[in-house]
Amino acid sequence: MAKLLGISGSLRRGSFNTALLRAAAEVAPEGTTLVVETLHGIPLYDADLEAADGIPEAVTRLKAAIVASDGLLLVTPEYNNGIPGVFKNEVDWLSRPSDDSARVFGALPVAVIGASPGGFGTILAQAAWLPVLRTLGTNPWFGGRLQVSGAGKIFADGALADETTRSRLAGFIAGFAAFAERTSRL
Ligand code: FNR
């Protein structure tokens, strides 16, 4: 059974994307675990900081968690039709030092989903992740798509409140979990 790790790309307490990730953990199939991670505690990438102090503890811990998982789920907000800087910043840290990047990302099963209050549900942010995932040498799953639009109506009190979306999410996670298990590096 698949051991998945999910990262929400928003720091916001009331984040739709973090709520989507929590819901994904709830609907994961029997036997699949999905651990919820956020970006809290990750500093801005600074090569001087890296040279002086090495990789921050929060980054090292997350790298170890990725290496121990069968697959990584990125739950991305969309800012200005692209990847939010804070989320890209975390992945940039995770890719350091460069000679350790393949251990973390190489052939790693990855899927991307996202939620936004607008009508396009992070479609451009999800597309913007593709060259990053290719550069890192990951093994992206293209067997499903999930762009949650109109998030203001789909979530209530910090939770996914729409049954149609919940069922689409369950189908997505089941498909990704099966792929991650089949192509796992572990
Ligand atoms: C946004 N938002 C947004 N939404 C979208 O669908 N397309 C976009 O291009 C943008 N651009 C954008 C830029 C900036 C700087 C901000 C702060 C916001 C709205 C965004 O989807 C909304 O704030 C979500 O609620 C962010 O996700 P979380 O924090 O709810 O997970």
Coordinates of N, CA and C and ligand atoms in Angstrom, one line a residue:
M1 N 0.8 -1.2 0.0 CA 0.0 0.0 0.0 C 0.9 1.3 0.0
A2 N 0.4 2.3 -0.7 CA 1.3 3.5 -0.9 C 1.4 4.3 0.3
K3 N 2.6 4.8 0.5 CA 2.9 5.9 1.5 C 3.1 7.2 0.8
L4 N 2.2 8.1 0.8 CA 2.3 9.3 0.1 C 2.6 10.5 1.0
L5 N 3.3 11.5 0.4 CA 3.5 12.7 1.2 C 2.9 13.9 0.4
G6 N 2.2 14.7 1.0 CA 1.6 15.9 0.3 C 2.1 17.2 0.9
I7 N 2.3 18.1 0.0 CA 2.8 19.5 0.5 C 1.8 20.5 0.0
S8 N 1.2 21.3 0.9 CA 0.4 22.4 0.5 C 1.3 23.6 0.2
G9 N 1.1 24.3 -0.9 CA 1.9 25.5 -1.2 C 1.4 26.8 -0.7
S10 N 0.6 26.8 0.3 CA 0.1 28.0 0.9 C 0.4 28.0 2.4
L11 N 0.8 29.2 2.9 CA 1.1 29.4 4.4 C -0.2 29.8 5.1
R12 N -1.2 30.2 4.4 CA -2.4 30.8 4.9 C -3.1 29.9 5.8
R13 N -3.5 30.4 7.0 CA -4.3 29.5 8.0 C -5.5 28.9 7.3
G14 N -6.3 29.8 6.6 CA -7.5 29.3 6.0 C -7.4 28.8 4.6
S15 N -6.2 28.4 4.2 CA -5.9 28.0 2.8 C -6.8 27.0 2.3
F16 N -7.3 27.2 1.1 CA -8.1 26.2 0.3 C -7.2 25.0 0.0
N17 N -6.0 25.3 -0.4 CA -5.1 24.2 -0.8 C -4.7 23.3 0.3
T18 N -4.5 23.9 1.5 CA -4.2 23.0 2.7 C -5.5 22.2 3.0
A19 N -6.7 22.8 2.9 CA -7.9 22.1 3.1 C -8.1 21.0 2.1
L20 N -7.7 21.2 0.9 CA -7.8 20.2 -0.2 C -6.9 19.1 0.1
L21 N -5.7 19.4 0.6 CA -4.7 18.3 1.0 C -5.2 17.5 2.2
R22 N -5.8 18.2 3.1 CA -6.3 17.4 4.3 C -7.5 16.5 3.8
A23 N -8.3 17.0 2.9 CA -9.4 16.2 2.4 C -8.8 15.0 1.6
A24 N -7.7 15.2 0.9 CA -7.1 14.1 0.1 C -6.7 13.0 1.1
A25 N -6.1 13.4 2.2 CA -5.7 12.4 3.2 C -6.9 11.6 3.7
E26 N -8.0 12.3 3.9 CA -9.2 11.7 4.4 C -9.8 10.6 3.4
V27 N -9.7 11.0 2.1 CA -10.4 10.1 1.1 C -9.4 9.1 0.5
A28 N -8.1 9.1 1.0 CA -7.2 8.1 0.4 C -7.7 6.7 0.6
P29 N -7.4 5.8 -0.3 CA -8.0 4.5 -0.2 C -7.4 3.7 1.0
E30 N -8.2 2.8 1.5 CA -7.8 1.9 2.6 C -6.3 1.4 2.5
G31 N -5.5 1.6 3.5 CA -4.2 1.2 3.4 C -3.2 2.2 2.9
T32 N -3.7 3.2 2.2 CA -2.8 4.3 1.7 C -2.7 5.4 2.7
T33 N -1.5 5.8 3.0 CA -1.3 6.9 4.0 C -0.9 8.2 3.2
L34 N -1.4 9.3 3.6 CA -1.0 10.6 3.0 C -0.7 11.6 4.1
V35 N 0.6 11.8 4.3 CA 1.1 12.7 5.3 C 1.0 14.2 4.8
V36 N 0.4 15.0 5.6 CA 0.2 16.4 5.3 C 1.4 17.3 5.7
E37 N 2.0 18.0 4.8 CA 3.1 18.9 5.1 C 2.8 20.3 4.6
T38 N 3.3 21.3 5.2 CA 3.2 22.7 4.8 C 4.5 23.3 4.6
L39 N 4.6 24.6 4.3 CA 5.8 25.3 4.0 C 6.4 26.0 5.3
H40 N 5.7 25.8 6.4 CA 6.1 26.6 7.5 C 7.5 26.2 8.0
G41 N 8.3 27.2 8.3 CA 9.7 27.0 8.9 C 10.7 27.0 7.8
I42 N 10.4 27.2 6.5 CA 11.4 27.1 5.5 C 11.8 28.6 5.2
P43 N 13.1 28.8 5.3 CA 13.6 30.2 5.0 C 13.6 30.5 3.5
L44 N 13.8 31.8 3.2 CA 14.1 32.1 1.8 C 15.4 31.5 1.3
Y45 N 15.4 30.9 0.1 CA 16.7 30.4 -0.3 C 17.7 31.5 -0.5
D46 N 18.9 31.3 0.0 CA 20.0 32.3 0.0 C 21.3 31.4 -0.1
A47 N 22.0 31.5 -1.2 CA 23.2 30.7 -1.4 C 24.3 31.0 -0.3
D48 N 24.2 32.3 0.2 CA 25.2 32.6 1.3 C 24.8 31.9 2.6
L49 N 23.5 31.8 2.8 CA 23.0 31.1 4.0 C 23.4 29.6 3.9
E50 N 23.2 29.0 2.7 CA 23.6 27.6 2.5 C 25.1 27.4 2.7
A51 N 25.9 28.3 2.2 CA 27.4 28.2 2.3 C 27.8 28.3 3.8
A52 N 27.1 29.2 4.5 CA 27.5 29.4 5.9 C 27.0 28.3 6.8
D53 N 25.7 28.0 6.6 CA 25.1 27.1 7.6 C 24.6 25.7 7.1
G54 N 24.8 25.5 5.8 CA 24.3 24.3 5.2 C 22.8 24.3 5.0
I55 N 22.2 23.1 4.9 CA 20.8 23.0 4.6 C 20.0 23.1 5.9
P56 N 19.0 24.0 5.9 CA 18.2 24.1 7.1 C 17.6 22.8 7.6
E57 N 17.4 22.7 8.9 CA 16.9 21.5 9.5 C 15.5 21.1 8.9
A58 N 14.7 22.1 8.7 CA 13.3 21.8 8.2 C 13.4 21.3 6.8
V59 N 14.3 21.7 6.0 CA 14.5 21.2 4.7 C 15.0 19.7 4.7
T60 N 16.0 19.5 5.5 CA 16.6 18.2 5.7 C 15.6 17.2 6.1
R61 N 14.7 17.6 7.1 CA 13.6 16.7 7.6 C 12.7 16.4 6.4
L62 N 12.3 17.4 5.6 CA 11.4 17.1 4.5 C 12.0 16.3 3.4
K63 N 13.3 16.5 3.2 CA 13.9 15.6 2.2 C 13.9 14.2 2.6
A64 N 14.1 13.9 3.9 CA 14.1 12.5 4.4 C 12.7 12.0 4.3
A65 N 11.7 12.8 4.5 CA 10.3 12.3 4.4 C 9.9 12.0 3.0
I66 N 10.4 12.8 2.0 CA 10.2 12.5 0.6 C 10.9 11.2 0.2
V67 N 12.1 11.0 0.6 CA 12.9 9.8 0.3 C 12.2 8.6 0.8
A68 N 11.5 8.7 2.0 CA 10.9 7.5 2.6 C 9.5 7.3 2.1
S69 N 9.0 8.1 1.1 CA 7.6 8.0 0.6 C 7.6 7.4 -0.8
D70 N 6.5 6.8 -1.2 CA 6.3 6.2 -2.5 C 6.0 7.3 -3.5
G71 N 5.4 8.4 -3.1 CA 5.0 9.5 -4.0 C 4.8 10.8 -3.4
L72 N 4.9 11.8 -4.1 CA 4.7 13.2 -3.6 C 3.6 13.9 -4.3
L73 N 2.7 14.5 -3.5 CA 1.5 15.2 -4.1 C 1.8 16.7 -3.8
L74 N 1.8 17.5 -4.9 CA 2.0 19.0 -4.7 C 0.6 19.6 -4.8
V75 N 0.2 20.3 -3.8 CA -1.1 21.0 -3.9 C -0.9 22.5 -4.0
T76 N -1.1 22.9 -5.2 CA -0.5 24.3 -5.5 C -1.6 25.3 -5.7
P77 N -1.4 26.5 -5.0 CA -2.2 27.6 -5.3 C -1.7 28.2 -6.7
E78 N -2.4 29.2 -7.2 CA -1.9 29.9 -8.4 C -1.8 31.4 -8.1
Y79 N -0.7 31.9 -8.3 CA -0.5 33.4 -8.2 C 0.0 34.0 -9.5
N80 N -0.7 35.0 -10.0 CA -0.4 35.6 -11.2 C -0.1 34.6 -12.3
N81 N -1.0 33.6 -12.4 CA -0.9 32.6 -13.4 C 0.4 31.7 -13.4
G82 N 1.0 31.7 -12.2 CA 2.2 30.9 -12.0 C 2.2 30.2 -10.7
I83 N 3.4 29.7 -10.3 CA 3.7 29.0 -9.1 C 3.9 30.1 -8.0
P84 N 3.3 30.0 -6.8 CA 3.6 31.0 -5.8 C 5.0 30.9 -5.4
G85 N 5.7 32.0 -5.2 CA 7.1 32.0 -4.9 C 7.5 31.2 -3.7
V86 N 6.6 31.2 -2.6 CA 7.0 30.5 -1.4 C 7.0 29.0 -1.7
F87 N 6.2 28.5 -2.6 CA 6.2 27.0 -2.9 C 7.4 26.7 -3.7
K88 N 7.7 27.5 -4.7 CA 8.9 27.2 -5.6 C 10.2 27.3 -4.7
N89 N 10.2 28.3 -3.8 CA 11.3 28.4 -2.9 C 11.6 27.1 -2.1
E90 N 10.5 26.5 -1.6 CA 10.7 25.3 -0.9 C 11.3 24.2 -1.8
V91 N 10.8 24.1 -3.0 CA 11.3 23.0 -3.9 C 12.8 23.3 -4.3
D92 N 13.1 24.6 -4.4 CA 14.5 25.0 -4.7 C 15.4 24.5 -3.6
W93 N 15.0 24.8 -2.3 CA 15.8 24.3 -1.2 C 15.9 22.8 -1.2
L94 N 14.8 22.1 -1.5 CA 14.8 20.6 -1.5 C 15.8 20.1 -2.6
S95 N 16.1 20.9 -3.6 CA 16.9 20.4 -4.7 C 18.4 20.7 -4.4
R96 N 18.7 21.2 -3.2 CA 20.1 21.5 -2.8 C 20.6 20.5 -1.8
P97 N 21.9 20.2 -1.7 CA 22.9 20.6 -2.7 C 22.6 19.8 -4.0
S98 N 23.0 20.3 -5.1 CA 22.6 19.8 -6.4 C 23.0 18.3 -6.5
D99 N 24.1 17.9 -5.9 CA 24.5 16.5 -6.0 C 23.6 15.5 -5.2
D100 N 22.7 16.1 -4.4 CA 21.7 15.3 -3.6 C 20.3 15.3 -4.2
S101 N 20.1 16.1 -5.3 CA 18.8 16.3 -5.8 C 18.2 15.0 -6.4
A102 N 19.1 14.2 -7.1 CA 18.5 13.0 -7.7 C 18.1 12.0 -6.6
R103 N 18.7 12.0 -5.4 CA 18.3 11.1 -4.3 C 16.9 11.5 -3.9
V104 N 16.6 12.8 -3.9 CA 15.3 13.3 -3.4 C 14.2 13.2 -4.5
F105 N 14.6 13.6 -5.7 CA 13.5 13.8 -6.7 C 13.6 12.8 -7.9
G106 N 14.8 12.2 -8.1 CA 15.0 11.4 -9.3 C 14.0 10.2 -9.3
A107 N 13.2 10.1 -10.4 CA 12.2 9.0 -10.6 C 11.1 9.0 -9.6
L108 N 11.0 10.1 -8.8 CA 10.0 10.1 -7.8 C 8.6 10.3 -8.4
P109 N 7.6 9.4 -8.1 CA 6.3 9.6 -8.6 C 5.7 10.9 -8.0
V110 N 5.2 11.8 -8.8 CA 4.7 13.1 -8.4 C 3.4 13.4 -9.1
A111 N 2.4 14.0 -8.3 CA 1.2 14.5 -8.9 C 0.9 15.9 -8.4
V112 N 0.2 16.7 -9.2 CA -0.1 18.1 -8.9 C -1.6 18.3 -8.9
I113 N -2.2 18.9 -7.9 CA -3.6 19.4 -7.9 C -3.6 20.8 -7.3
G114 N -4.7 21.4 -7.3 CA -4.8 22.8 -6.7 C -6.2 23.3 -6.7
A115 N -6.4 24.4 -5.9 CA -7.7 25.0 -5.8 C -7.5 26.5 -5.8
S116 N -8.5 27.2 -6.4 CA -8.5 28.6 -6.5 C -10.0 29.1 -6.5
P117 N -10.2 30.3 -6.0 CA -11.5 30.9 -6.0 C -12.0 31.2 -7.4
G118 N -11.1 31.3 -8.4 CA -11.5 31.7 -9.7 C -12.0 30.6 -10.5
G119 N -12.2 30.8 -11.8 CA -12.9 29.8 -12.7 C -12.0 28.8 -13.3
F120 N -10.7 28.9 -13.1 CA -9.8 28.0 -13.8 C -9.0 27.0 -12.9
G121 N -9.2 27.2 -11.6 CA -8.8 26.1 -10.7 C -7.3 25.8 -10.7
T122 N -6.4 26.8 -10.9 CA -5.0 26.6 -10.9 C -4.4 25.9 -12.1
I123 N -5.1 25.9 -13.2 CA -4.7 25.2 -14.4 C -3.3 25.7 -14.9
L124 N -3.1 27.0 -14.8 CA -1.8 27.6 -15.3 C -0.7 27.3 -14.2
A125 N -1.0 27.4 -13.0 CA 0.1 27.0 -12.0 C 0.5 25.5 -12.1
Q126 N -0.5 24.7 -12.4 CA -0.2 23.3 -12.5 C 0.7 23.1 -13.8
A127 N 0.4 23.8 -14.8 CA 1.2 23.7 -16.1 C 2.6 24.2 -15.8
A128 N 2.7 25.3 -14.9 CA 4.0 25.9 -14.7 C 4.9 24.9 -13.9
W129 N 4.3 24.0 -13.2 CA 5.1 23.0 -12.5 C 5.8 22.0 -13.4
L130 N 5.3 21.9 -14.6 CA 5.8 20.8 -15.5 C 7.3 20.9 -15.8
P131 N 7.8 22.1 -16.2 CA 9.2 22.2 -16.5 C 10.1 22.0 -15.3
V132 N 9.6 22.3 -14.1 CA 10.3 22.1 -12.8 C 10.4 20.6 -12.6
L133 N 9.3 19.9 -12.7 CA 9.3 18.5 -12.4 C 10.2 17.7 -13.4
R134 N 10.2 18.2 -14.7 CA 11.1 17.6 -15.7 C 12.5 17.8 -15.3
T135 N 12.9 19.1 -14.9 CA 14.2 19.4 -14.6 C 14.7 18.6 -13.4
L136 N 13.8 18.3 -12.5 CA 14.2 17.5 -11.3 C 14.3 16.0 -11.6
G137 N 13.9 15.6 -12.7 CA 13.9 14.2 -13.1 C 12.9 13.4 -12.4
T138 N 11.7 14.0 -12.1 CA 10.7 13.2 -11.4 C 9.9 12.3 -12.4
N139 N 9.0 11.6 -11.8 CA 8.2 10.7 -12.6 C 6.7 11.1 -12.5
P140 N 6.3 12.2 -13.2 CA 5.0 12.7 -13.0 C 3.9 11.8 -13.5
W141 N 2.8 11.8 -12.7 CA 1.6 11.1 -13.1 C 0.6 11.9 -13.9
F142 N 0.3 11.5 -15.1 CA -0.6 12.3 -15.9 C -2.0 11.6 -16.1
G143 N -2.2 10.6 -15.2 CA -3.4 9.8 -15.4 C -4.7 10.4 -14.9
G144 N -4.6 11.6 -14.2 CA -5.7 12.3 -13.7 C -5.5 13.8 -13.7
R145 N -6.6 14.5 -13.6 CA -6.4 16.0 -13.4 C -7.4 16.5 -12.4
L146 N -7.0 17.4 -11.6 CA -7.9 18.0 -10.6 C -7.6 19.4 -10.4
Q147 N -8.5 20.3 -11.0 CA -8.4 21.7 -10.8 C -9.7 22.1 -10.1
V148 N -9.6 22.5 -8.9 CA -10.8 22.9 -8.1 C -11.0 24.4 -8.3
S149 N -12.1 24.7 -9.0 CA -12.4 26.2 -9.2 C -13.5 26.6 -8.2
G150 N -13.8 27.8 -8.1 CA -14.9 28.3 -7.3 C -14.7 27.9 -5.8
A151 N -13.4 28.0 -5.4 CA -13.1 27.4 -4.0 C -13.9 28.0 -2.9
G152 N -14.3 29.3 -3.1 CA -15.1 29.9 -2.0 C -16.4 29.2 -1.7
K153 N -16.9 28.5 -2.7 CA -18.2 27.8 -2.5 C -18.0 26.3 -2.2
I154 N -16.8 25.8 -2.5 CA -16.5 24.4 -2.4 C -16.0 24.0 -0.9
F155 N -15.4 25.0 -0.3 CA -14.9 24.8 1.0 C -15.7 25.6 2.0
A156 N -15.9 25.1 3.2 CA -16.6 25.8 4.3 C -15.9 25.4 5.6
D157 N -15.7 26.5 6.5 CA -15.0 26.3 7.8 C -13.7 25.4 7.6
G158 N -12.9 25.8 6.6 CA -11.6 25.1 6.5 C -11.7 23.7 6.0
A159 N -12.8 23.2 5.5 CA -12.9 21.8 5.0 C -13.6 21.8 3.7
L160 N -13.3 20.7 3.0 CA -14.0 20.5 1.7 C -15.4 20.1 1.9
A161 N -16.3 20.9 1.3 CA -17.8 20.7 1.7 C -18.6 20.3 0.5
D162 N -17.9 19.9 -0.6 CA -18.7 19.6 -1.8 C -18.5 18.1 -2.2
E163 N -19.6 17.4 -2.2 CA -19.4 15.9 -2.4 C -18.9 15.5 -3.8
T164 N -19.3 16.3 -4.8 CA -18.8 16.0 -6.2 C -17.3 16.1 -6.2
T165 N -16.8 17.2 -5.6 CA -15.3 17.4 -5.6 C -14.6 16.3 -4.7
R166 N -15.3 16.0 -3.6 CA -14.7 14.9 -2.8 C -14.6 13.6 -3.5
S167 N -15.6 13.3 -4.3 CA -15.5 12.0 -5.0 C -14.5 12.1 -6.2
R168 N -14.4 13.3 -6.8 CA -13.3 13.4 -7.9 C -11.9 13.3 -7.2
L169 N -11.8 13.9 -6.0 CA -10.5 13.8 -5.3 C -10.2 12.4 -4.9
A170 N -11.2 11.7 -4.5 CA -11.0 10.3 -4.1 C -10.5 9.5 -5.3
G171 N -11.1 9.7 -6.5 CA -10.7 9.0 -7.7 C -9.2 9.3 -8.1
F172 N -8.9 10.6 -7.9 CA -7.6 11.1 -8.3 C -6.5 10.4 -7.4
I173 N -6.8 10.5 -6.1 CA -5.8 9.9 -5.1 C -5.7 8.4 -5.3
A174 N -6.8 7.7 -5.5 CA -6.7 6.3 -5.7 C -5.8 6.0 -7.0
G175 N -6.0 6.8 -8.0 CA -5.2 6.6 -9.2 C -3.7 6.9 -9.0
F176 N -3.5 7.9 -8.3 CA -2.1 8.3 -8.0 C -1.4 7.3 -7.1
A177 N -2.2 6.9 -6.1 CA -1.6 5.9 -5.1 C -1.2 4.6 -5.8
A178 N -2.1 4.2 -6.8 CA -1.8 2.9 -7.5 C -0.5 3.1 -8.4
F179 N -0.4 4.3 -9.0 CA 0.8 4.6 -9.8 C 2.0 4.7 -9.0
A180 N 1.9 5.3 -7.8 CA 3.1 5.5 -6.9 C 3.6 4.2 -6.4
E181 N 2.6 3.3 -6.1 CA 3.0 2.0 -5.6 C 3.7 1.2 -6.7
R182 N 3.1 1.3 -7.9 CA 3.6 0.5 -9.1 C 5.0 1.0 -9.5
T183 N 5.3 2.3 -9.3 CA 6.6 2.8 -9.8 C 7.5 3.3 -8.7
S184 N 7.1 2.9 -7.5 CA 7.9 3.4 -6.3 C 9.4 3.1 -6.4
R185 N 10.2 4.0 -5.8 CA 11.6 3.8 -5.7 C 12.0 2.9 -4.5
L186 N 11.0 2.7 -3.6 CA 11.4 2.0 -2.4 C 11.4 0.5 -2.6
Ligands
FNR1 C1 -3.9 35.3 -6.4 N1 -5.0 34.5 -6.8 C2 -5.1 34.0 -8.1 N2 -6.0 33.0 -8.4 C3 -6.0 32.4 -9.6 O1 -6.8 31.5 -9.9 N3 -5.1 32.8 -10.6 C4 -4.2 33.8 -10.3 O2 -3.4 34.1 -11.2 C5 -4.2 34.4 -9.1 N4 -3.2 35.3 -8.8 C6 -3.0 35.7 -7.4 C7 -1.9 36.5 -7.1 C8 -1.7 36.8 -5.8 C9 -0.4 37.6 -5.4 C10 -2.6 36.4 -4.8 C11 -2.3 36.7 -3.3 C12 -3.7 35.6 -5.1 C13 -6.0 34.1 -5.8 C14 -5.7 32.8 -5.1 O3 -6.1 31.8 -5.9 C15 -6.3 32.8 -3.7 O4 -5.8 33.8 -2.9 C16 -6.3 31.5 -3.1 O5 -7.1 31.5 -1.9 C17 -4.8 31.1 -2.7 O6 -4.7 29.8 -2.2 P1 -4.9 29.4 -0.7 O7 -4.0 30.3 0.1 O8 -6.4 29.6 -0.4 O9 -4.5 28.0 -0.6

